Coordinates of N, CA and C in Angstrom, one line a residue:
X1 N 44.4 171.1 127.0 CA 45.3 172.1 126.4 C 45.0 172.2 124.9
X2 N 45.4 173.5 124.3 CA 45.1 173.5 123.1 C 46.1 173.6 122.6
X3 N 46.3 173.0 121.0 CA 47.2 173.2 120.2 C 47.3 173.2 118.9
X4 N 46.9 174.7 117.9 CA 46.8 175.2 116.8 C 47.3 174.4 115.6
X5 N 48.5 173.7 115.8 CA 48.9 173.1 115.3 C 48.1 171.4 114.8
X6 N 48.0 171.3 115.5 CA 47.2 169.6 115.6 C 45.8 169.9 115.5
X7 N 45.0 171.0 115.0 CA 43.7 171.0 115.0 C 43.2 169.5 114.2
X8 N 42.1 168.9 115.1 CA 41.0 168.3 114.1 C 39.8 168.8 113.8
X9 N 39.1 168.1 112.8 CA 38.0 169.3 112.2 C 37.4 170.6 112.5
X10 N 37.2 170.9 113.1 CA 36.9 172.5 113.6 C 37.6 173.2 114.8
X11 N 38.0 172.2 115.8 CA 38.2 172.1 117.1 C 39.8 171.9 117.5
X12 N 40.3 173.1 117.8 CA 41.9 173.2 118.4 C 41.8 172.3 119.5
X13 N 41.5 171.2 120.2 CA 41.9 170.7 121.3 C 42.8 169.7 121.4
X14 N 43.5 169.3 122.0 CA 44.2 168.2 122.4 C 43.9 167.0 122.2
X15 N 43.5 166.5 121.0 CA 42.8 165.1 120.7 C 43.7 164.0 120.7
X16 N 45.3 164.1 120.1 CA 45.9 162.9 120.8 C 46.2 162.9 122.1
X17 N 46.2 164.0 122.9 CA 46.7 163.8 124.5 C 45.6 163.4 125.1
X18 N 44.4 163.9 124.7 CA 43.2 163.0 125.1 C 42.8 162.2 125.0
X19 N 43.5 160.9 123.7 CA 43.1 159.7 123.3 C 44.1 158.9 124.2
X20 N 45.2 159.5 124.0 CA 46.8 158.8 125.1 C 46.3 158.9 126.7
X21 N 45.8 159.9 127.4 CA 44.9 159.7 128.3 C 44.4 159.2 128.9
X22 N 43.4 159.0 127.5 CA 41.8 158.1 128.0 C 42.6 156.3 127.7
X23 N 42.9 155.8 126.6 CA 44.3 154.8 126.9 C 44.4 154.8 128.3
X24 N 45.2 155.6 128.7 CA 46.2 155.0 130.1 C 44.8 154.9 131.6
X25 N 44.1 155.9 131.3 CA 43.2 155.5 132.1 C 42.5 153.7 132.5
X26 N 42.0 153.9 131.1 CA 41.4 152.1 130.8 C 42.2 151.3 131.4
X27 N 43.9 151.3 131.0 CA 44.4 150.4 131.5 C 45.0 150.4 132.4
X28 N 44.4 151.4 133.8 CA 44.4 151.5 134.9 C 43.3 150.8 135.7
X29 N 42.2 151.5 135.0 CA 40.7 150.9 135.7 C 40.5 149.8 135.3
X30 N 41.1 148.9 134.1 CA 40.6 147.4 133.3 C 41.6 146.6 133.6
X31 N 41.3 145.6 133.5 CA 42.5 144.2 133.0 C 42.4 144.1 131.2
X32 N 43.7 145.2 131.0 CA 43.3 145.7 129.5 C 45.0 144.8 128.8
X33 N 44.9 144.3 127.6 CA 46.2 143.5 126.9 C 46.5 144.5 126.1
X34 N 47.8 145.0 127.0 CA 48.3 146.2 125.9 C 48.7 146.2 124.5
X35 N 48.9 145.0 123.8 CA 49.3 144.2 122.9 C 48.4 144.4 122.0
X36 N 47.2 144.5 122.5 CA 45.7 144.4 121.4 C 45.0 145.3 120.9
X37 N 45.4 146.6 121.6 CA 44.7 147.8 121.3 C 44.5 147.9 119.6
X38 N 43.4 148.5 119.5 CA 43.0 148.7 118.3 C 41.6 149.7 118.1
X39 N 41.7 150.7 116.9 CA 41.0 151.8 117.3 C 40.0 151.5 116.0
X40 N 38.2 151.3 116.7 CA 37.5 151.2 115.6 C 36.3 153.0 115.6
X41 N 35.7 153.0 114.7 CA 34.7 154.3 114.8 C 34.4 154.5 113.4
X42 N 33.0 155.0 113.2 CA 32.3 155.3 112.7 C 32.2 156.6 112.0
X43 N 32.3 157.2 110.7 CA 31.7 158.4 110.3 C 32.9 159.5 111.1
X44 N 32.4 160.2 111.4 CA 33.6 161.1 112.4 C 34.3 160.1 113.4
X45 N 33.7 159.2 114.0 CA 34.7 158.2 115.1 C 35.6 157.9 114.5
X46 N 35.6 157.2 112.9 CA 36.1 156.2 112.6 C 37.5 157.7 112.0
X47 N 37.1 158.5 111.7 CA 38.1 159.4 111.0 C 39.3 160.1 112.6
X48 N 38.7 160.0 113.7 CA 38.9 160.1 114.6 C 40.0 159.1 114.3
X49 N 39.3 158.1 114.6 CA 40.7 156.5 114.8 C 41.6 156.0 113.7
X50 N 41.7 156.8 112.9 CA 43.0 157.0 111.8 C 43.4 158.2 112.5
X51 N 43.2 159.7 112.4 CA 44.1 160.3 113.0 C 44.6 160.1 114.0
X52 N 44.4 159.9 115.1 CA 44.8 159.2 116.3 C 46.2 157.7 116.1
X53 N 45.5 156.8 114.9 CA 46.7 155.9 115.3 C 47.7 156.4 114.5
X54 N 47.7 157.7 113.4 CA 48.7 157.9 112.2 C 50.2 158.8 113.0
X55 N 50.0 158.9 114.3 CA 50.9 159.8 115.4 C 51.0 159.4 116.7
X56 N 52.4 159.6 116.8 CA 52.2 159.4 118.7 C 51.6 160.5 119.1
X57 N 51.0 159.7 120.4 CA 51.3 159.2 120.9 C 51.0 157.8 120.9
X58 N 49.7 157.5 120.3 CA 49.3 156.0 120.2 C 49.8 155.6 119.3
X59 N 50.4 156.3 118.3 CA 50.9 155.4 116.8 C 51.8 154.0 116.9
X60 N 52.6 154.0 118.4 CA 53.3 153.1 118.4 C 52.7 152.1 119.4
X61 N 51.4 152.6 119.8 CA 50.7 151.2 120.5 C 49.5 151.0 119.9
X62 N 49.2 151.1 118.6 CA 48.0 151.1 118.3 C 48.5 149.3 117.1
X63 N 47.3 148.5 117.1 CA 47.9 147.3 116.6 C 47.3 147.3 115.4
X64 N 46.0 148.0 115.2 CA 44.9 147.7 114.5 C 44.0 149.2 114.3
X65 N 43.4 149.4 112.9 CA 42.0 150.3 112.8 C 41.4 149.7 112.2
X66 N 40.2 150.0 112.5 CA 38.7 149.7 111.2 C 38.2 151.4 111.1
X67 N 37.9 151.5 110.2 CA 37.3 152.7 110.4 C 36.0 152.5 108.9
X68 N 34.7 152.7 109.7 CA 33.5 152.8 108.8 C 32.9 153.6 108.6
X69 N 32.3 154.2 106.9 CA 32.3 155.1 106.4 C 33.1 156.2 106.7
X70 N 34.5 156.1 106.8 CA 35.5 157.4 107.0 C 36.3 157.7 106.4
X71 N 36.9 158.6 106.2 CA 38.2 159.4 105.4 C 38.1 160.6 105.9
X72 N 39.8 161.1 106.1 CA 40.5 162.1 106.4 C 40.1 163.3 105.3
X73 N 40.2 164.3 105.7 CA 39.7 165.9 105.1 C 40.4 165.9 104.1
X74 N 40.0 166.1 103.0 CA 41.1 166.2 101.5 C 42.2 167.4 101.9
X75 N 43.3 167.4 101.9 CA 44.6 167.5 102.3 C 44.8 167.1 103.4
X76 N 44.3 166.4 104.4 CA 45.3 165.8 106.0 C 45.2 164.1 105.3
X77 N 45.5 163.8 104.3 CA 45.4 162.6 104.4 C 47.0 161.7 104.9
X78 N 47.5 161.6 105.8 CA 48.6 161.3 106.3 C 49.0 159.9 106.6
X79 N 50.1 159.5 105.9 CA 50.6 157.9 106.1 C 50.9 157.5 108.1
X80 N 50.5 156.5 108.6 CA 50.8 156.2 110.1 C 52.1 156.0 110.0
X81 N 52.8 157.3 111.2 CA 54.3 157.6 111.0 C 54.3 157.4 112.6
X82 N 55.7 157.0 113.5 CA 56.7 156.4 112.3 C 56.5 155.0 112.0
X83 N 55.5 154.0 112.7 CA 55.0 152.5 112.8 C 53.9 151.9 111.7
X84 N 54.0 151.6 111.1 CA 52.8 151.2 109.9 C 51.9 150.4 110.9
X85 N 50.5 150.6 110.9 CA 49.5 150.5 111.6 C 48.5 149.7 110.1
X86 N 48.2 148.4 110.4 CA 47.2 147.8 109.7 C 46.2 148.3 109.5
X87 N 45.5 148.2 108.3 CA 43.8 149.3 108.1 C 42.8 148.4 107.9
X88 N 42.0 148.6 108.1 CA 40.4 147.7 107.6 C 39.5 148.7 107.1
X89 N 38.9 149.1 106.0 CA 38.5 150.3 106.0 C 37.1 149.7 105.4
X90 N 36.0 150.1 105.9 CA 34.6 149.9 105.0 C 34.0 151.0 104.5
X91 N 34.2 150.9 103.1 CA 33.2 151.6 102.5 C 31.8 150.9 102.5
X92 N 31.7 152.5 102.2 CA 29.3 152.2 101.4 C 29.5 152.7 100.0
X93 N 28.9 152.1 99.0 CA 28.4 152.7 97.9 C 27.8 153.8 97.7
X94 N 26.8 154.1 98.5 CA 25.8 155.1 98.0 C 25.8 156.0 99.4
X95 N 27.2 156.0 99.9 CA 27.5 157.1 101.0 C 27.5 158.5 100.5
X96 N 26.7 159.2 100.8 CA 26.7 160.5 100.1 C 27.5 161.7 101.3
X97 N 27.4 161.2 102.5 CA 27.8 161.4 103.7 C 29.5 161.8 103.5
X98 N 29.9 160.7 103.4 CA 31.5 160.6 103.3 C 32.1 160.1 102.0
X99 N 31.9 160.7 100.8 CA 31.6 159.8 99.7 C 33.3 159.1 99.4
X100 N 33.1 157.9 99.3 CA 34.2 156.8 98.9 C 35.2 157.5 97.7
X101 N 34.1 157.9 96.4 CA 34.9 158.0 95.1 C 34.1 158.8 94.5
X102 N 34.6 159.4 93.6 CA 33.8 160.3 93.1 C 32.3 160.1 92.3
X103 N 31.7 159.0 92.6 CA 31.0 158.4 91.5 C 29.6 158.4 92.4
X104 N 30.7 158.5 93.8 CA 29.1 158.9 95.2 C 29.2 160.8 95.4
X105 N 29.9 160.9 95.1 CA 30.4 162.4 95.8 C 28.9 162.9 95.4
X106 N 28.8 164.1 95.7 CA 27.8 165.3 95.5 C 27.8 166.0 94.0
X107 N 28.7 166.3 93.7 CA 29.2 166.5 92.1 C 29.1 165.1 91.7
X108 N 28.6 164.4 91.1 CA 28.8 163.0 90.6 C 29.8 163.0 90.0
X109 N 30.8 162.0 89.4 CA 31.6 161.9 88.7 C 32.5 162.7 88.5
X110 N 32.5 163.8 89.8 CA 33.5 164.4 89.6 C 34.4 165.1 91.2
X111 N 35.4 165.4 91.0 CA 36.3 165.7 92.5 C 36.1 167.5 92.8
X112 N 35.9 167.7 93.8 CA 36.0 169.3 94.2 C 37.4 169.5 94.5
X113 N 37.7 171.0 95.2 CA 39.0 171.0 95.4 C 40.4 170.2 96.0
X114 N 41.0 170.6 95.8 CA 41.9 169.2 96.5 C 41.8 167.6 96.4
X115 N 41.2 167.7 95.4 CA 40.9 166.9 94.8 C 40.0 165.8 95.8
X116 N 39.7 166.0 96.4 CA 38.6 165.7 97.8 C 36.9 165.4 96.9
X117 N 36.4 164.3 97.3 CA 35.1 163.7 97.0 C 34.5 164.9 98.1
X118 N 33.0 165.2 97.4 CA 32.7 165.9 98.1 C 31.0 165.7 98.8
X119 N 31.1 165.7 100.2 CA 29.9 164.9 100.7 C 28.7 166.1 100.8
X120 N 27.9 165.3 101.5 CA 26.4 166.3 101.0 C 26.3 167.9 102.2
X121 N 27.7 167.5 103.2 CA 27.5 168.7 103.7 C 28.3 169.3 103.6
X122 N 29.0 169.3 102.1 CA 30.1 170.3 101.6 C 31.1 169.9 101.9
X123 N 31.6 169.2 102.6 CA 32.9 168.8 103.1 C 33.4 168.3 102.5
X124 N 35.0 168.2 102.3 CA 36.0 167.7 101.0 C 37.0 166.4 101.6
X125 N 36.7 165.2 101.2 CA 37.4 164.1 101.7 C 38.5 163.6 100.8
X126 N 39.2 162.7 101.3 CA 40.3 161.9 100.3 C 39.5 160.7 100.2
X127 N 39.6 160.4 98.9 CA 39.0 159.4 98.3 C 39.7 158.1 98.9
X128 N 38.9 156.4 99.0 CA 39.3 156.0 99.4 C 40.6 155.0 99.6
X129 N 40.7 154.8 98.0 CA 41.8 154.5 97.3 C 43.1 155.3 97.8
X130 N 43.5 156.7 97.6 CA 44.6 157.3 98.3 C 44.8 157.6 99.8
X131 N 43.3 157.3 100.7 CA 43.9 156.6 101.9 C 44.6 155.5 102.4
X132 N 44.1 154.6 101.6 CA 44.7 153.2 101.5 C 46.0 153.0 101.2
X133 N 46.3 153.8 99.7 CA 47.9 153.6 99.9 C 48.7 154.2 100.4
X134 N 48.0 155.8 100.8 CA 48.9 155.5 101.9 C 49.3 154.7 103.4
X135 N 48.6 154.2 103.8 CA 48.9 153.1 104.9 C 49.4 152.3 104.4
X136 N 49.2 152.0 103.1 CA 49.8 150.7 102.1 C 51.3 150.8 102.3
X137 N 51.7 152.7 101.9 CA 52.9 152.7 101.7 C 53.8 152.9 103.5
X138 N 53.2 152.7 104.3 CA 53.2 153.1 105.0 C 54.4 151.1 105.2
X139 N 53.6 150.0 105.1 CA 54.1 149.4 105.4 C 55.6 149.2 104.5
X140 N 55.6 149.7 103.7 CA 56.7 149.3 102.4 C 57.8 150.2 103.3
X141 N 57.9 151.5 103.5 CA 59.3 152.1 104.2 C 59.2 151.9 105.6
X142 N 58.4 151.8 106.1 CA 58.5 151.3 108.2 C 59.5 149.8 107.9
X143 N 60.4 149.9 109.4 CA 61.2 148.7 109.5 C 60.5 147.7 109.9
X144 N 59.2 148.0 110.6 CA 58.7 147.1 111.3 C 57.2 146.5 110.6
X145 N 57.1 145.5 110.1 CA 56.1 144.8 109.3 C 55.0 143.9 110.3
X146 N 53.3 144.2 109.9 CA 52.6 143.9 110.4 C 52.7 142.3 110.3
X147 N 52.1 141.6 111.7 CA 52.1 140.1 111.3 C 50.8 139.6 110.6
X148 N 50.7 138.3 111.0 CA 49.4 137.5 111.1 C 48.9 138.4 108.8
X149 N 49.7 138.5 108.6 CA 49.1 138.1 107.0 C 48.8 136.9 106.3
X150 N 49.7 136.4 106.7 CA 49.3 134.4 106.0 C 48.0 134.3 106.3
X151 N 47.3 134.9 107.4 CA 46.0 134.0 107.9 C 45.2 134.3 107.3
X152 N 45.3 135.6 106.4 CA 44.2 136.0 105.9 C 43.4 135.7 104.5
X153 N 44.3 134.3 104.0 CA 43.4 133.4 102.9 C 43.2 134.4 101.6
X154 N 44.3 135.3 101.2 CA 44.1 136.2 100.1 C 43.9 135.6 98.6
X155 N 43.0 135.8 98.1 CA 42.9 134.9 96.7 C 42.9 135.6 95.6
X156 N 44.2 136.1 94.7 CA 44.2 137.0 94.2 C 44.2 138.4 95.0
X157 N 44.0 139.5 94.8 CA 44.1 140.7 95.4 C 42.5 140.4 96.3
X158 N 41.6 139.3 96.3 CA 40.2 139.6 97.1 C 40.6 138.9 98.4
X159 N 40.0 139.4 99.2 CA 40.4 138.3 100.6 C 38.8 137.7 101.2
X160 N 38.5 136.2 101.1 CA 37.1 135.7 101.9 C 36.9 136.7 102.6
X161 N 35.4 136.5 103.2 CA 34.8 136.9 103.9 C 33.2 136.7 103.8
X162 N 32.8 136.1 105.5 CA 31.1 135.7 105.3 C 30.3 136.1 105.0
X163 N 30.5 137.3 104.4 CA 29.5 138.5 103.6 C 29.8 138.4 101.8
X164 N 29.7 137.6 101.9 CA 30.7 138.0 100.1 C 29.6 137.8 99.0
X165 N 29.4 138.7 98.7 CA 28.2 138.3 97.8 C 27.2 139.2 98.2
X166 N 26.5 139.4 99.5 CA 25.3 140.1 99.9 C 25.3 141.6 99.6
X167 N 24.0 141.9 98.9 CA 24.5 143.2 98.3 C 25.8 143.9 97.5
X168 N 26.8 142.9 97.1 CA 27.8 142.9 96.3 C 28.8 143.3 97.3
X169 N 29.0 142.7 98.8 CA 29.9 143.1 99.5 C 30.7 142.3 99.2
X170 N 32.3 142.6 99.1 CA 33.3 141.9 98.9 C 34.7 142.6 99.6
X171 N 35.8 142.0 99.8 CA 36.8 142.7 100.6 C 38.8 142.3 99.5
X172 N 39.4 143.5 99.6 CA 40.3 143.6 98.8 C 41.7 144.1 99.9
X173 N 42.4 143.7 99.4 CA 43.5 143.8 99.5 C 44.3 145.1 98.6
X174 N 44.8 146.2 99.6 CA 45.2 147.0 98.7 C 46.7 147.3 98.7
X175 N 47.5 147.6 97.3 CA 48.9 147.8 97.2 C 49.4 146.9 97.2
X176 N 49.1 145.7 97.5 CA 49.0 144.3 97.6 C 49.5 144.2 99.0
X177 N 49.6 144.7 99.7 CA 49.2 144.7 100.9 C 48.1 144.1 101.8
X178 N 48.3 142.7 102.3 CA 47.4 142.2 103.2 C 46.9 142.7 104.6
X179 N 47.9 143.5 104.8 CA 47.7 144.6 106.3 C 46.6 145.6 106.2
X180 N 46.6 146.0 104.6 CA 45.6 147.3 104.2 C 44.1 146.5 103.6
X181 N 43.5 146.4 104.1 CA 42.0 146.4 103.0 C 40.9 147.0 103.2
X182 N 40.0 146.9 101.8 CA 39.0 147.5 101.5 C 38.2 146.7 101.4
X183 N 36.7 147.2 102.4 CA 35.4 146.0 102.3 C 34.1 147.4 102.0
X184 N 33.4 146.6 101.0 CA 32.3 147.8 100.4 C 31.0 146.8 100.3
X185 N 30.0 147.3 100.2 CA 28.8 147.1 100.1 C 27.6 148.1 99.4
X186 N 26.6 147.7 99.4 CA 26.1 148.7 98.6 C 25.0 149.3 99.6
X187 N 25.4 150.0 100.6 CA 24.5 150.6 101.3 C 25.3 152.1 101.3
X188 N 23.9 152.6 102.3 CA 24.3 154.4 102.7 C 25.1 154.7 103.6
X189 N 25.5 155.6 104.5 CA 26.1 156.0 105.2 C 26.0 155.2 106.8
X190 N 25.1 155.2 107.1 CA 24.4 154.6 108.4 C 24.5 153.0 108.3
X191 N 25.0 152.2 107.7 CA 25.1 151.1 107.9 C 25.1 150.5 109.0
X192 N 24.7 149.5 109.3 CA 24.7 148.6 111.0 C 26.1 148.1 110.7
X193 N 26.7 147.7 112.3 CA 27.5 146.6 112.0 C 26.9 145.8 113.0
X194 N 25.7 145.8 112.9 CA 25.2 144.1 113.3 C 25.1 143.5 112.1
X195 N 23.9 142.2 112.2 CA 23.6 141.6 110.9 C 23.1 142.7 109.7
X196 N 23.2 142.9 109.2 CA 22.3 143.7 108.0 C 21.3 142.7 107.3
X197 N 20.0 143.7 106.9 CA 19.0 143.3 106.7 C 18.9 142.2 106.0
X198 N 18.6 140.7 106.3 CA 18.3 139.3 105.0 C 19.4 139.1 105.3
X199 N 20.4 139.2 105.5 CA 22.1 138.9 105.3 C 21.5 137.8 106.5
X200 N 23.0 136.7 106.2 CA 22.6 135.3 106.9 C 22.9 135.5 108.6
X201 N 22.1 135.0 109.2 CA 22.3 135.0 110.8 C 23.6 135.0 111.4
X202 N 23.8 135.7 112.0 CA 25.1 135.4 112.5 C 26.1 136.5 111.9
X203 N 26.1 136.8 110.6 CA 27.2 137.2 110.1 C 26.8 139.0 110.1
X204 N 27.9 139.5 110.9 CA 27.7 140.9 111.0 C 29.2 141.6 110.8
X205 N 29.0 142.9 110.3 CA 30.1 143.5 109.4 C 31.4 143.7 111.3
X206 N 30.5 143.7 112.2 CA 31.2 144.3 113.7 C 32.4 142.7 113.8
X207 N 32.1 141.4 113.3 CA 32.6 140.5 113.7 C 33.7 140.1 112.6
X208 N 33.6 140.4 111.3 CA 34.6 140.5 110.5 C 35.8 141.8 110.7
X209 N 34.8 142.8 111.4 CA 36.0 144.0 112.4 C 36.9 143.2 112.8
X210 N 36.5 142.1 114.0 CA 37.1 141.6 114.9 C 38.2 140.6 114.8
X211 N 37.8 139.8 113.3 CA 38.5 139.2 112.4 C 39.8 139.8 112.3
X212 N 39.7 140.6 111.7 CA 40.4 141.2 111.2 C 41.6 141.8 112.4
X213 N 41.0 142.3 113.3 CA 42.3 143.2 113.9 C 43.3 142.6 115.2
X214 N 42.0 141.1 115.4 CA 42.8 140.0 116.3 C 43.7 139.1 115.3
X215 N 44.1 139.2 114.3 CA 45.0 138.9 113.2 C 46.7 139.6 114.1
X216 N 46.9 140.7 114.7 CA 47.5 141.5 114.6 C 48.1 142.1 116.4
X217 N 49.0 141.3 116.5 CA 49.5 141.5 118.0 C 50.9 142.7 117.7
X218 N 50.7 143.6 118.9 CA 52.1 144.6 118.9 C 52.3 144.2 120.3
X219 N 54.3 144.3 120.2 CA 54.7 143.8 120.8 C 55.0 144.6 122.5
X220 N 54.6 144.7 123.3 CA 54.1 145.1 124.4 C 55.4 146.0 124.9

């Protein structure tokens, strides 16, 4: 079904009834823990899996996002209503693709309309910082507060992680929100989340994903 209203990027279709869908499917065909759901994606996937958990229909079963290299279209940038949904968000530095801040955008150092970073195929994003708080703020007026924060060993506004250091990756805590953070690195758009190049064995950006969103049980 289509509905004018809910467009995402170019395409009027039904994208939450088709995410709520494909959901009830899985946990028809799988031995799936409804508790655990959590929506990760990449570049358009990952901008996908913020829209998707910022609304019902999944907003109230969604436990967890990662979203890599992504941000919402400069003006849809929307707080997850009515449930505050935890973020993990990774930036790249030298993302020219989906640029972080304006310092990657296409205009360097500077914002296009709507004040949207602007990537190399013209397109106008919210920078990464005003994604963040809003999810940030998202936790401050929701009744219902994300758990499993204590675990996350916050040291100052930075939070550990096995990567800390390589290529200047490091991971933050935003709003002072432990539910919301930011992890950056100094790569392009295409990043792996396997190991990245020289980075020590074992340690891949897909596993600190995992870290992160098994932190975070909703209650069934």
């Amino acid at each position: 079904a289509s509905d004018p209203t809910r467009c995402f990027s170019a395409a009027c279709v039904d994208d939450f009834g088709f995410g709520a869908a494909l959901v009830e499917a899985l946990e028809q065909e799988f031995c799936v823990d409804v508790g655990r759901l959590s929506l990760h994606g990449h570049s358009m996937g990952g901008m996908m899996a913020l829209t998707l958990a910022s609304a019902p229909p999944l907003n109230a079963r969604v436990r967890a996002v990662v979203a890599h290299a992504a941000a919402p279209f400069a003006g849809y940038n929307s707080p997850p209503s009515p449930h505050a949904v935890p973020l993990l968000k990774h930036d790249a530095r030298e993302d020219w693709v989906v640029p972080p801040y304006a310092a990657a955008s296409m205009t360097p150092g500077q914002l296009g309309p709507l004040n949207g970073t602007v990537g190399e195929g013209g397109w106008l994003y919210t920078r990464s910082v005003e994604v963040t708080a809003a999810w940030a703020s998202a936790f401050d007026s929701a009744a219902e507060q994300g758990g499993g924060a204590a675990d996350l060993r916050p040291a100052g506004s930075g939070v550990a992680s096995a990567l800390d250091g390589y290529r200047g990756f490091g991971c933050e805590m935003r709003e002072g929100r432990a539910e919301v953070l930011t992890c950056e690195g100094s790569w392009t758009h295409s990043f792996a989340l396997a190991t990245p190049l020289n980075a020590p064995a074992g340690i891949e950006l897909a596993s600190i994903a995992y870290d992160f969103v098994s932190r975070f049980v909703r209650a069934a």
